[in-house]
Coordinates of C-alpha atoms in Angstrom, one line a residue:
M2 CA -82.8 23.2 11.1
K3 CA -85.4 20.6 10.1
T4 CA -89.0 21.0 10.7
A5 CA -91.9 18.7 11.5
T6 CA -93.0 18.9 7.8
N7 CA -93.3 15.0 7.4
R8 CA -95.7 14.8 10.3
F9 CA -98.0 17.7 9.1
L10 CA -97.9 16.2 5.6
L11 CA -98.9 12.9 6.9
R12 CA -101.8 14.5 9.0
D13 CA -103.0 16.3 6.0
L14 CA -102.8 13.3 3.6
T15 CA -104.5 11.1 6.1
R16 CA -107.1 13.4 7.8
D17 CA -110.3 11.8 6.0
H18 CA -109.2 8.3 7.0
H19 CA -108.5 9.6 10.6
Q20 CA -111.9 11.3 10.8
Q21 CA -113.7 8.3 9.6
L22 CA -112.1 6.2 12.3
D23 CA -112.9 8.7 15.1
A24 CA -116.5 8.8 13.9
E25 CA -116.8 5.0 14.1
V26 CA -115.2 4.8 17.4
G27 CA -117.7 7.3 18.6
D28 CA -117.9 8.7 22.2
L29 CA -117.3 6.7 25.3
V30 CA -120.3 7.8 27.2
D31 CA -121.3 4.7 29.1
R32 CA -120.1 1.2 29.9
S33 CA -121.4 -0.3 26.6
S34 CA -119.6 2.2 24.4
Y35 CA -116.4 1.7 26.4
I36 CA -116.7 -2.0 26.1
R37 CA -117.2 -1.7 22.4
Y38 CA -114.1 0.6 22.2
V39 CA -112.0 -2.0 24.1
K40 CA -113.2 -4.9 21.9
G41 CA -112.4 -2.9 18.7
M42 CA -109.0 -1.7 20.0
T43 CA -108.3 -5.4 20.9
A44 CA -109.1 -6.6 17.4
F45 CA -107.0 -3.8 15.7
R46 CA -104.0 -4.2 18.2
G47 CA -104.4 -8.0 17.9
A48 CA -103.8 -7.7 14.2
I49 CA -100.9 -5.2 14.2
E50 CA -98.8 -5.8 17.3
P51 CA -97.6 -9.4 16.5
Q52 CA -96.1 -7.9 13.3
L53 CA -94.5 -4.9 15.1
R54 CA -93.0 -7.3 17.7
R55 CA -91.2 -9.3 15.0
L56 CA -89.6 -6.3 13.1
D57 CA -86.0 -5.6 13.1
Y58 CA -86.2 -1.8 13.7
P59 CA -84.0 0.4 11.5
F60 CA -80.8 1.8 13.0
A61 CA -82.2 5.3 12.6
F62 CA -84.7 4.4 15.4
G63 CA -82.1 4.1 17.9
G64 CA -83.7 2.5 21.0
W65 CA -87.1 3.9 20.3
R66 CA -90.0 1.3 20.0
P67 CA -93.7 1.9 19.6
T68 CA -96.0 1.7 22.6
L69 CA -97.6 -1.7 22.5
I70 CA -100.7 -2.4 24.5
L71 CA -102.2 -5.6 23.4
A72 CA -101.4 -7.5 26.7
E73 CA -103.0 -4.8 28.8
L74 CA -106.0 -4.9 26.4
L75 CA -106.4 -8.5 26.9
D76 CA -106.1 -7.9 30.7
D77 CA -108.9 -5.3 30.4
M78 CA -111.0 -7.8 28.4
R79 CA -110.8 -10.3 31.2
Y80 CA -111.6 -7.7 33.8
L81 CA -114.8 -6.6 31.7
Q82 CA -115.7 -10.2 31.3
V83 CA -116.1 -9.8 27.5
E84 CA -115.1 -12.3 24.9
N85 CA -112.1 -11.5 22.5
T86 CA -113.5 -11.9 19.0
G87 CA -109.9 -12.1 17.6
P88 CA -108.0 -9.7 15.4
V89 CA -109.2 -8.3 12.1
V90 CA -107.2 -9.3 8.9
L91 CA -104.3 -7.2 8.3
H92 CA -102.0 -7.5 5.2
S93 CA -98.2 -7.6 6.1
I94 CA -96.5 -4.4 6.9
E95 CA -94.8 -3.4 3.7
P96 CA -91.0 -3.4 3.6
G97 CA -89.3 0.0 3.9
I98 CA -88.9 2.7 6.4
S99 CA -91.4 5.0 4.9
A100 CA -94.1 2.3 5.0
L101 CA -93.2 1.4 8.5
L102 CA -93.3 5.1 9.5
G103 CA -96.9 5.3 8.1
V104 CA -98.0 2.4 10.2
L105 CA -96.4 3.7 13.3
Y106 CA -97.8 7.2 12.7
V107 CA -101.2 5.6 13.4
V108 CA -100.1 3.4 16.2
E109 CA -98.1 5.8 18.1
G110 CA -100.3 8.8 17.4
S111 CA -103.1 6.9 19.2
T112 CA -101.3 7.8 22.4
L113 CA -102.5 11.4 21.9
G114 CA -106.1 10.2 21.9
A115 CA -105.5 7.9 24.9
R116 CA -104.8 10.9 27.0
V117 CA -108.5 12.2 26.5
L118 CA -109.8 8.7 26.8
V119 CA -108.2 8.1 30.2
K120 CA -110.4 10.8 31.6
R121 CA -113.5 9.3 30.0
A122 CA -112.6 6.0 31.4
Q123 CA -112.2 7.4 34.9
D124 CA -115.6 9.0 34.5
L125 CA -116.9 5.4 33.9
D126 CA -115.0 4.1 37.0
F127 CA -112.3 2.3 35.0
D128 CA -108.7 2.9 36.0
A129 CA -105.1 1.5 35.7
T130 CA -106.1 -1.8 37.5
H131 CA -109.7 -2.0 36.6
G132 CA -110.6 -2.1 33.0
A133 CA -108.4 0.7 31.6
R134 CA -104.8 -0.7 31.8
H135 CA -104.2 -0.2 28.2
L136 CA -104.9 3.5 28.4
Y137 CA -102.6 4.0 31.3
A138 CA -99.8 1.9 29.5
Q139 CA -100.5 4.1 26.3
T140 CA -100.0 7.3 28.3
S141 CA -97.2 6.2 30.7
N142 CA -94.5 7.5 28.5
P143 CA -95.3 10.9 26.9
E144 CA -91.8 11.2 25.5
S145 CA -92.5 8.4 23.1
W146 CA -94.5 10.6 20.8
I147 CA -91.8 13.3 20.9
S148 CA -89.2 10.7 20.1
F149 CA -91.3 9.4 17.2
Q150 CA -91.8 12.8 15.7
Q151 CA -88.0 13.4 15.8
I152 CA -87.5 10.2 13.9
L153 CA -90.3 11.1 11.5
R154 CA -88.6 14.5 11.0
D155 CA -85.0 13.3 10.6
V156 CA -85.3 10.0 8.7
E157 CA -83.9 9.9 5.1
P158 CA -84.9 8.9 2.6
F159 CA -88.6 9.4 3.4
D160 CA -91.4 9.1 0.9
V161 CA -94.3 10.9 2.3
H162 CA -96.7 9.3 -0.2
V163 CA -95.7 5.6 0.7
A164 CA -96.0 6.6 4.4
A165 CA -99.5 8.1 3.9
K166 CA -100.7 5.1 1.9
T167 CA -99.7 2.7 4.7
A168 CA -101.1 5.2 7.3
C169 CA -104.5 5.3 5.4
D170 CA -104.4 1.5 5.2
T171 CA -103.7 1.2 9.0
F172 CA -106.5 3.7 9.8
H173 CA -108.8 1.6 7.6
T174 CA -107.7 -1.6 9.5
A175 CA -108.6 0.0 12.7
Y176 CA -111.9 1.4 11.1
Q177 CA -112.9 -2.2 10.1
A178 CA -112.0 -3.5 13.8
F179 CA -114.5 -1.0 15.3
R180 CA -117.1 -1.4 12.5
R181 CA -117.1 -5.2 13.1
M182 CA -117.8 -4.6 16.7
R183 CA -120.7 -2.3 16.0
Y184 CA -122.3 -4.9 13.7
A185 CA -121.6 -7.7 16.2
E186 CA -124.0 -5.7 18.6
F187 CA -126.8 -5.8 16.1
P188 CA -126.7 -9.0 14.2
C189 CA -129.5 -9.6 11.4

């Protein structure tokens, strides 16, 4: 029986980048921090989702596809009446299944964090129809993360170092999106 070794190796190899991103996102404690979060997530997802939509997914993925939330984020931006500053720059997703799995590890893994953020959004009076559509879309299919973990566990050949590099690059892209929002709030 195979184990979830690939997932845990990726977690360990990307931990520092993940922690940097979490620190940059910060806590969602008020409307202002929530809006900053939505703007940062829109900048990140606006860069990566168009590429994910155009991919021909490997046969090994079966019918599984990542949870894409850009349309809901744009709806949330309109509801919140904030300007979309556009996507951050993202280099093309490298070819190969290991690189793709690294990107998807970050994108699909964010559904776990969204489960916590839904509650925080509710505490700020945002919900599935008012400012938090993307969070509800992200958490609407809890089986997606489980299916992704199975793909990650079973896929062969798999190069964990290639996957970790692209996961770190993806975390860095997200970090840049959120960092850009922080500096947009306090221009020189």
